[in-house]
Tab-separated table of C-alpha atoms and ligand atoms in Angstrom:
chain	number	residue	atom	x	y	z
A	264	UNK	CA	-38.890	15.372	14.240
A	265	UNK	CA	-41.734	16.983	16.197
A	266	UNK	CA	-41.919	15.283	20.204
A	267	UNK	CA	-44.787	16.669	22.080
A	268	UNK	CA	-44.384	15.527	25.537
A	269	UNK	CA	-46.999	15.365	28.185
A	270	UNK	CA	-48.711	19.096	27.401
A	271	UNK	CA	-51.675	19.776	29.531
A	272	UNK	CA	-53.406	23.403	29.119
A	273	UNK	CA	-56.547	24.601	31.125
A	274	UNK	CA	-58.877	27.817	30.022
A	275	UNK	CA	-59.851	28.511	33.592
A	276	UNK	CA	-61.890	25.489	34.620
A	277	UNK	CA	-61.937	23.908	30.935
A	278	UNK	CA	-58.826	20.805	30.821
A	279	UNK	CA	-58.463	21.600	27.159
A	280	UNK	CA	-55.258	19.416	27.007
A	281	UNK	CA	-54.799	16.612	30.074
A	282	UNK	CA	-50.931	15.324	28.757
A	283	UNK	CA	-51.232	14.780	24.844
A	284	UNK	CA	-47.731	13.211	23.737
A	285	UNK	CA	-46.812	11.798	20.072
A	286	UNK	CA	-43.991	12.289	17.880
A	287	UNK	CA	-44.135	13.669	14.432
A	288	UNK	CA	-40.601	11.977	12.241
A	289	UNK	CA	-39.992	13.369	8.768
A	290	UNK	CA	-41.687	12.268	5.793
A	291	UNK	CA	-44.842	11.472	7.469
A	292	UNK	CA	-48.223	12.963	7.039
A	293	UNK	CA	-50.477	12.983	9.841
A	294	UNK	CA	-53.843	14.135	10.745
A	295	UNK	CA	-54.851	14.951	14.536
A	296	UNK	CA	-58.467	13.878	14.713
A	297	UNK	CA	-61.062	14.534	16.782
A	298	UNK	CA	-64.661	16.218	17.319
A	299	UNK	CA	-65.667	20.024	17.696
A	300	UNK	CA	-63.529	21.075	21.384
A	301	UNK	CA	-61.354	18.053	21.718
A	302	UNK	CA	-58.072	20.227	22.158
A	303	UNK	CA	-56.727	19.637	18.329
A	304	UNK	CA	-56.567	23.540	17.705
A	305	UNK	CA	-55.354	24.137	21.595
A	306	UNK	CA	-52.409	21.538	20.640
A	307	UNK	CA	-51.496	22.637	17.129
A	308	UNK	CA	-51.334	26.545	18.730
A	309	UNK	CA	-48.967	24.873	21.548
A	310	UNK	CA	-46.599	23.392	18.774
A	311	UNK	CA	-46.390	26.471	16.710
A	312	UNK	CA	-45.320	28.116	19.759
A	313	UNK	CA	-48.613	30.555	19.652
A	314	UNK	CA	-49.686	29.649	23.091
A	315	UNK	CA	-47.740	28.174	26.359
A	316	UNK	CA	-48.741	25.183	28.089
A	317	UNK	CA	-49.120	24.265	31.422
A	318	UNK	CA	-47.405	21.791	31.802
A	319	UNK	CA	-45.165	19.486	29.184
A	320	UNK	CA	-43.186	20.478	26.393
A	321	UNK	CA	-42.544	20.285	22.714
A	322	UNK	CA	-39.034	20.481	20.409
A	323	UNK	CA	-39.065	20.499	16.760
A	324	UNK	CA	-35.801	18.904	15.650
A	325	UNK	CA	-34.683	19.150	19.278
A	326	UNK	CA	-35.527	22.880	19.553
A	327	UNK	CA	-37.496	23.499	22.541
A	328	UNK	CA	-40.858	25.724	21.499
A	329	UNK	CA	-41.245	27.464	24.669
A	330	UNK	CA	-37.227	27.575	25.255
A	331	UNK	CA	-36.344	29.011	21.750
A	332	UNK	CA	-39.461	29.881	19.595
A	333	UNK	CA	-38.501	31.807	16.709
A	334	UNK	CA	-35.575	28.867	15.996
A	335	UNK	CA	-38.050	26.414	16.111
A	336	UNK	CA	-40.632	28.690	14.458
A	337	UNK	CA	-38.032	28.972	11.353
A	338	UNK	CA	-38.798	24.537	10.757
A	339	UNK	CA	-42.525	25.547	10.643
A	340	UNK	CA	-45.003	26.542	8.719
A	341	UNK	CA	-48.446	27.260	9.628
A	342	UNK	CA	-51.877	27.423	8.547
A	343	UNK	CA	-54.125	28.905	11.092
A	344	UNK	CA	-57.800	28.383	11.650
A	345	UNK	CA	-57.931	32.113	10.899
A	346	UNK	CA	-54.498	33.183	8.911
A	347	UNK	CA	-54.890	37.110	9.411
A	348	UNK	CA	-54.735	38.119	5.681
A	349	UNK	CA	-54.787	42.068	5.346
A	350	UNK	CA	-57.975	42.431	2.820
A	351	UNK	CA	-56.651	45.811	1.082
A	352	UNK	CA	-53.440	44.044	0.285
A	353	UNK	CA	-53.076	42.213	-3.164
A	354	UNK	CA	-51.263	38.606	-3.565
A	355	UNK	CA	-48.397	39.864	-4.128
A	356	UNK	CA	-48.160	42.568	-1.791
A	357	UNK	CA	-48.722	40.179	0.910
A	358	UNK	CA	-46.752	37.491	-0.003
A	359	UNK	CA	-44.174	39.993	0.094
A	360	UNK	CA	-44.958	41.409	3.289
A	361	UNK	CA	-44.127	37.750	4.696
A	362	UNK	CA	-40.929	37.515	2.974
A	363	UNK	CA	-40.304	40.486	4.990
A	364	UNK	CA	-41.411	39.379	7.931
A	365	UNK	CA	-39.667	35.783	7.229
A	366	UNK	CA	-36.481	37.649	7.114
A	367	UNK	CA	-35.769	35.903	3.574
A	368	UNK	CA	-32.016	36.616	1.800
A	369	UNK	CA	-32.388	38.745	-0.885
A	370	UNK	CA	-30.904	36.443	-2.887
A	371	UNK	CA	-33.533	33.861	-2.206
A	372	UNK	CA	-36.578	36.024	-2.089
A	373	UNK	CA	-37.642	35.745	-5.964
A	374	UNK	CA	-37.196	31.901	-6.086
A	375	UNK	CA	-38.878	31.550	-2.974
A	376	UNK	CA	-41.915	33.440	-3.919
A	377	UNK	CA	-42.403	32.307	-7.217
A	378	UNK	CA	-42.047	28.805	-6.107
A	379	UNK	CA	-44.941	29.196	-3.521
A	380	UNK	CA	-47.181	31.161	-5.661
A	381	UNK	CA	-47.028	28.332	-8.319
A	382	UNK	CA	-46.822	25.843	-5.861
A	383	UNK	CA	-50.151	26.967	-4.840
A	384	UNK	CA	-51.433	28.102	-8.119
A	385	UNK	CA	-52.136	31.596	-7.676
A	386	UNK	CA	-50.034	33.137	-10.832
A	387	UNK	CA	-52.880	34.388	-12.358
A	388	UNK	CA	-53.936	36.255	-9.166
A	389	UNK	CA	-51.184	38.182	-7.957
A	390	UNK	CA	-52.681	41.467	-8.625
A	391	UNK	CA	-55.890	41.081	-6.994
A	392	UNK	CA	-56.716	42.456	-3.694
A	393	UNK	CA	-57.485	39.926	-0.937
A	394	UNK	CA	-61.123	41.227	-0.342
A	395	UNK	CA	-61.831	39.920	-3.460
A	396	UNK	CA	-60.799	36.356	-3.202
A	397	UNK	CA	-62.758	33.390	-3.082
A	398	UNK	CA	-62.388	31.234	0.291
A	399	UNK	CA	-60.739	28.495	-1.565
A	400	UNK	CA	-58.122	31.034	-3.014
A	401	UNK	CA	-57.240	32.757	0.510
A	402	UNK	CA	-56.675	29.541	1.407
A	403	UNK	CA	-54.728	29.043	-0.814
A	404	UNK	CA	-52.659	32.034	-0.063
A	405	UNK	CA	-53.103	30.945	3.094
A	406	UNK	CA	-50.797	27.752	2.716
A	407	UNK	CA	-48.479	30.095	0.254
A	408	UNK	CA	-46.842	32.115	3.178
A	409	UNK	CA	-46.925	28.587	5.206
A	410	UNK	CA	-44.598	27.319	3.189
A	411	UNK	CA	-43.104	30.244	1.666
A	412	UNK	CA	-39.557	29.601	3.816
A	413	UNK	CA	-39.829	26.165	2.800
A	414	UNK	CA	-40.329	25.098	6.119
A	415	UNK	CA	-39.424	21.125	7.000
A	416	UNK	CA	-42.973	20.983	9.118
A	417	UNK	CA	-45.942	22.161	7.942
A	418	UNK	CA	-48.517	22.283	10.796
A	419	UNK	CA	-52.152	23.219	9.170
A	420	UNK	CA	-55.697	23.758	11.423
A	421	UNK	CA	-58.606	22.825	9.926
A	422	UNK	CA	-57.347	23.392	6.249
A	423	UNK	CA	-60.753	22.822	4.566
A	424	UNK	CA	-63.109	24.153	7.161
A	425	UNK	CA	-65.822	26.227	5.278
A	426	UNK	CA	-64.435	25.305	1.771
A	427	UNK	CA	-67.157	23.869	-1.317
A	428	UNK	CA	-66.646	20.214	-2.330
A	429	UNK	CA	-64.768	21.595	-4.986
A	430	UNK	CA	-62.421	23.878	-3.508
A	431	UNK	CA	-62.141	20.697	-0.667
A	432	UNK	CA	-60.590	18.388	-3.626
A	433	UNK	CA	-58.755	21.079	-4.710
A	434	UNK	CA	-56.885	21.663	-1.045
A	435	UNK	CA	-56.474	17.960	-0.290
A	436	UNK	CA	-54.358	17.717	-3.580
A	437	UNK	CA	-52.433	21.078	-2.879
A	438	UNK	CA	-51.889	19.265	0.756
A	439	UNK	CA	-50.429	16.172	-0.885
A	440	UNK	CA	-48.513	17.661	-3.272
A	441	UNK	CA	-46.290	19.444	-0.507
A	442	UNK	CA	-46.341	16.275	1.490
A	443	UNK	CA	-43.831	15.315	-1.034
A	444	UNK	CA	-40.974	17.782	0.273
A	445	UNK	CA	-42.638	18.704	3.852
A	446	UNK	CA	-43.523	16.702	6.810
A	447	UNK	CA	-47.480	17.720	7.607
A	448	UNK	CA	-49.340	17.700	10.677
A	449	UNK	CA	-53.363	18.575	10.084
A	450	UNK	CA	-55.885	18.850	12.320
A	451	UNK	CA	-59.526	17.797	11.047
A	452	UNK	CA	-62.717	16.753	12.329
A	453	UNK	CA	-63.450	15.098	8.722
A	454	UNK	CA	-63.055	11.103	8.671
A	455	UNK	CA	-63.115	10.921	4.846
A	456	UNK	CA	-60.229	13.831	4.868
A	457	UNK	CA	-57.920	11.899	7.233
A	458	UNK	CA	-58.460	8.925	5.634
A	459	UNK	CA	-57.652	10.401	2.083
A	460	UNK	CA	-54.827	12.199	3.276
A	461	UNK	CA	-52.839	10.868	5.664
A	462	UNK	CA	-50.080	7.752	7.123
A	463	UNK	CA	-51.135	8.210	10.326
A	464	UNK	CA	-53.765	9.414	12.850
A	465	UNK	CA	-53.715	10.538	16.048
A	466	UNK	CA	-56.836	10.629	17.911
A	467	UNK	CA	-57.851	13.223	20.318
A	468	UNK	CA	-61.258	13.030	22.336
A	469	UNK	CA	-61.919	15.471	25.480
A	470	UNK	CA	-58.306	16.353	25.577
A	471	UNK	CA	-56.370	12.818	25.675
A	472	UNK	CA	-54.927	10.892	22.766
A	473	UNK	CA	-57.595	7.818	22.654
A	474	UNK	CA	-55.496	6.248	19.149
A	475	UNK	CA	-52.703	6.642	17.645
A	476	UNK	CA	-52.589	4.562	14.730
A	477	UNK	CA	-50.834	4.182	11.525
A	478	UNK	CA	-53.999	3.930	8.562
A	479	UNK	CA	-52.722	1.004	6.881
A	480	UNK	CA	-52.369	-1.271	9.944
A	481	UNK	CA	-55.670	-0.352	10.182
A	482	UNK	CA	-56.771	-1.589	7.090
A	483	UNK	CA	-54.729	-4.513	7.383
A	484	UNK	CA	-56.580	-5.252	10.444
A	485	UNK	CA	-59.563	-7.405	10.824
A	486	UNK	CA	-62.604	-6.966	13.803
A	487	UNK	CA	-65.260	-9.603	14.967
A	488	UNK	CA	-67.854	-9.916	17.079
A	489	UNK	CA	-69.092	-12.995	18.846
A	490	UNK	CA	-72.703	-12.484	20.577
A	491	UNK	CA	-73.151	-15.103	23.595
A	492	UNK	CA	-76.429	-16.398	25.028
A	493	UNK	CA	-74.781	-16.422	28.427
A	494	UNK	CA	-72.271	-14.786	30.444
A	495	UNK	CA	-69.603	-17.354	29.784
A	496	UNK	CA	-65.622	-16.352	31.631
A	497	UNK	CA	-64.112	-19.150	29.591
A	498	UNK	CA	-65.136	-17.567	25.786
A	499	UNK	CA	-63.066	-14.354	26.711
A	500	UNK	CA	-59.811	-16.250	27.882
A	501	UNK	CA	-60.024	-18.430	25.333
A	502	UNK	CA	-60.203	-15.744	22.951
A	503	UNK	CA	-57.467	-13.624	24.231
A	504	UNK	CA	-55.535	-16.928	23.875
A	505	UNK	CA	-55.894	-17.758	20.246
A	506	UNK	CA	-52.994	-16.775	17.321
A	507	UNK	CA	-53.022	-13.343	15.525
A	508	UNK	CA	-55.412	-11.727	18.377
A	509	UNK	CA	-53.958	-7.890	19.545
A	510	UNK	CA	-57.221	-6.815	21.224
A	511	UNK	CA	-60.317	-7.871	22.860
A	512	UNK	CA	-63.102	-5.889	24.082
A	513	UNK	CA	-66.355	-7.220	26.538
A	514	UNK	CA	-69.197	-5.270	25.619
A	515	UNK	CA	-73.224	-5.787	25.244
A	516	UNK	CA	-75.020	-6.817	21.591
A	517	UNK	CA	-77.740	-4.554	20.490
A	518	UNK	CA	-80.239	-6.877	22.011
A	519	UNK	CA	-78.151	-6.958	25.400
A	520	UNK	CA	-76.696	-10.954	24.921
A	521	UNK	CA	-72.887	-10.379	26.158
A	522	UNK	CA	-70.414	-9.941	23.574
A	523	UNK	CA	-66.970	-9.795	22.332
A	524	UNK	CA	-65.375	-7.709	19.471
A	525	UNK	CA	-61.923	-9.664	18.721
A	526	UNK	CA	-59.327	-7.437	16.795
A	527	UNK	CA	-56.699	-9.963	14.674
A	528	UNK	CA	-54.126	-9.179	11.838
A	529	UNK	CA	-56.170	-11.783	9.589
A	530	UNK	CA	-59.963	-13.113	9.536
A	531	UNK	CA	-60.377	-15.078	12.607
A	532	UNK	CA	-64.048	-15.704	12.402
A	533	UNK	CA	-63.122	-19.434	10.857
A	534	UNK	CA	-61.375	-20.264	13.509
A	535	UNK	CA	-62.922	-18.814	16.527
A	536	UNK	CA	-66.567	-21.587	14.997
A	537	UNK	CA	-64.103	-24.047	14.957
A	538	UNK	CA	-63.422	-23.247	18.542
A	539	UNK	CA	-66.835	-22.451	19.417
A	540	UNK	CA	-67.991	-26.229	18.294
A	541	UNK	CA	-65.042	-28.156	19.633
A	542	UNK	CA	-66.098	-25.800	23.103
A	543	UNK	CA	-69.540	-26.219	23.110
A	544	UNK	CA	-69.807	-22.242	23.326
A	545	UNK	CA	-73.466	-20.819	23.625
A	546	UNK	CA	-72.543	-18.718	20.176
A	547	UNK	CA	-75.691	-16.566	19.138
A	548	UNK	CA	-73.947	-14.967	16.456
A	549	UNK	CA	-70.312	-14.414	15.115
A	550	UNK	CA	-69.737	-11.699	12.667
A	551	UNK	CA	-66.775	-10.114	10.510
A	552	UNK	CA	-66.821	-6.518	10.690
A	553	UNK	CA	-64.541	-4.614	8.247
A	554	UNK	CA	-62.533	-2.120	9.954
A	555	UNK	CA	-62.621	1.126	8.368
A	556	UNK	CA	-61.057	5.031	10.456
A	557	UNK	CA	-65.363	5.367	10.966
A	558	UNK	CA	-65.754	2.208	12.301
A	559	UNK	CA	-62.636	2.787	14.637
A	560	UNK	CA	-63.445	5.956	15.713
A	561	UNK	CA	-67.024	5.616	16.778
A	562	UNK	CA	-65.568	2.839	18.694
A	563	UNK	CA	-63.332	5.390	20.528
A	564	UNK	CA	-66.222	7.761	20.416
A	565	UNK	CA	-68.390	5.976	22.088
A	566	UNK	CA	-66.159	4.339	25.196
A	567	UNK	CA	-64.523	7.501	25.703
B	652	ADP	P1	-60.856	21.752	18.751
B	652	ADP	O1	-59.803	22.469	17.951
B	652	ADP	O2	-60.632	20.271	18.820
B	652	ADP	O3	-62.250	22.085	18.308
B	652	ADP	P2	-60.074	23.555	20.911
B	652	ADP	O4	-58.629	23.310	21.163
B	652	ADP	O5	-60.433	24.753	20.099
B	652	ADP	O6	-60.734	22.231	20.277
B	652	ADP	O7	-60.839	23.670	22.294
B	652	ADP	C1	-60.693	22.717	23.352
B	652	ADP	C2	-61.528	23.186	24.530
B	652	ADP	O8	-61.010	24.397	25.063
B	652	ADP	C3	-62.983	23.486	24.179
B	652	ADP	O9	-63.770	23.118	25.282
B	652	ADP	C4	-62.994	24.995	23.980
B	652	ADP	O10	-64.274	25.523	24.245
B	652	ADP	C5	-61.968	25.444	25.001
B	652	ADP	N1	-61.246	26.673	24.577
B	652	ADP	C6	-60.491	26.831	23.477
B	652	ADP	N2	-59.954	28.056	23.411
B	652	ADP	C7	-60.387	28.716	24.529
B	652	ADP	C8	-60.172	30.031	25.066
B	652	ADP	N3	-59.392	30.912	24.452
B	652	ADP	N4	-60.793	30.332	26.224
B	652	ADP	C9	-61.566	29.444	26.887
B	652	ADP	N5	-61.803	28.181	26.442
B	652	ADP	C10	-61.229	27.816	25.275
């Protein structure tokens, strides 16, 4: 299990991280979300015990990062936004270079290897040097001394960043086909990635976890929006009041009338005109929205 407790790191003047906590438990595959500078890679370098923070702490499997790094290093394996691959090197001459580094048994080594460089599909590569690799296969390579030691966490930055569509596809199902014996932690600024990949989010905007949010309680879950013709106290208590409702928020239509947007396990919208008649609200419109990670997060996005 990953625990990141309260971290806060500042560049100078810049509160990259302002006490980001969530826990990581095994088997789960979760995606740390958020736009261009939010803190995701300042975070993920914090967990992999590349950088120091402030303030807070994290333990992998009750290892203490800061405390004991290269124990809790040996759980992990990570992708950085810029794995340094040596270009003059070939596959295989890197890959063994890790092992090295990894300290892996002898006895081990040759399973270990071949099992990444399948695993990862780079066989028919072995020989060539790194210079001449596409993107998509130093990527590739990339996760292949990730999770060379067979780590229990893999912790990957940005694992499609600069990739084609088709070297994109081809990464999400490498991802999910180690999700089967790893735990994985990814950052992304892609919706559409999260949302294809993951159990979980956790949402980061200007350095703060806004959501945290398991995907298919999302999906489960159901917005509206009533629009009012007047300012009305009694709609919003009566709302918060009604069966199945775990959030309300007051905000303004797009042509200014006030408004609610209702969150509920089920469609309420039947319901809340029932109320609305039997109240004599001033309803100027009620509307089902689906809720979709988008929808959520421009939510977030735009309150934050
Ligand atoms: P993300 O990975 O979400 O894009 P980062 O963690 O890279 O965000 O950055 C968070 C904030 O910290 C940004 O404002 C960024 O400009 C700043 N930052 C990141 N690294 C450094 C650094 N080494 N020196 C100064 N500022 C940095």
């Amino acid at each position: 299990m990953i625990e990141v407790r309260e971290i806060v790191k500042n560049y100078g003047s810049i509160e990259a991280l302002r006490g980001v906590s969530f826990d990581i438990q095994p088997g789960e595959i979760v995606g740390l979300l958020g736009p261009n500078g939010a803190g995701k890679s300042t975070a993920i370098k914090i967990i992999t015990g590349f950088l120091h923070p402030d303030a807070g702490s994290v333990s992998i499997d009750g290892l203490d990062v800061t405390e004991s790094p290269r124990a809790a290093q040996s759980n992990i394996g990570y992708l950085s936004e810029n794995t340094p691959l040596y270009p003059e090197l070939s596959v295989q001459a890197y890959l063994t270079m890790m092992a090295d580094l990894r300290a892996l048994p002898a006895s081990a080594r040759i399973g270990l290897l071949s099992k990444a460089v399948y695993g990862t599909g780079l066989q028919d590569f072995l020989t060539r040097p790194i210079a001449s690799l596409s993107k998509g296969l130093r990527q590739r390579l990339g996760l292949a001394q990730a999770i060379l030691h067979q780590p229990r966490f893999l912790i990957l930055d940005e694992p499609t960043v600069g990739l084609d569509p088709t070297q994109i596809i081809e990464i999400r199902g490498l991802i999910k086909s180690l999700a089967r014996e790893s735990t994985i932690l990814f950052s992304s600024h892609i919706l559409s990635e999260v949302e294809a990949l993951c159990d979980r989010v956790i949402i980061i905007i200007n350095g703060e976890v806004k959501a945290d949010q398991s995907l298919r309680a999302l999906r489960a879950s159901d917005t509206a929006t009533v629009v009012l013709e007047r300012e009305d106290d009694a709609v919003a208590s009566a709302l918060a009041g009604m069966k199945g409702v775990s959030g309300l928020r007051r905000l303004r239509s797009a042509d200014d009338y006030p408004a609610y947007r209702i969150t509920s396990s089920a469609d309420i919208t039947p319901r809340i005109f029932a109320l609305a008649r039997q109240q004599n609200w001033a309803l100027r419109e009620l509307r089902r929205d689906s809720v979709t990670l988008e929808t959520f997060f421009n939510q977030l996005a735009t309150t934050a």
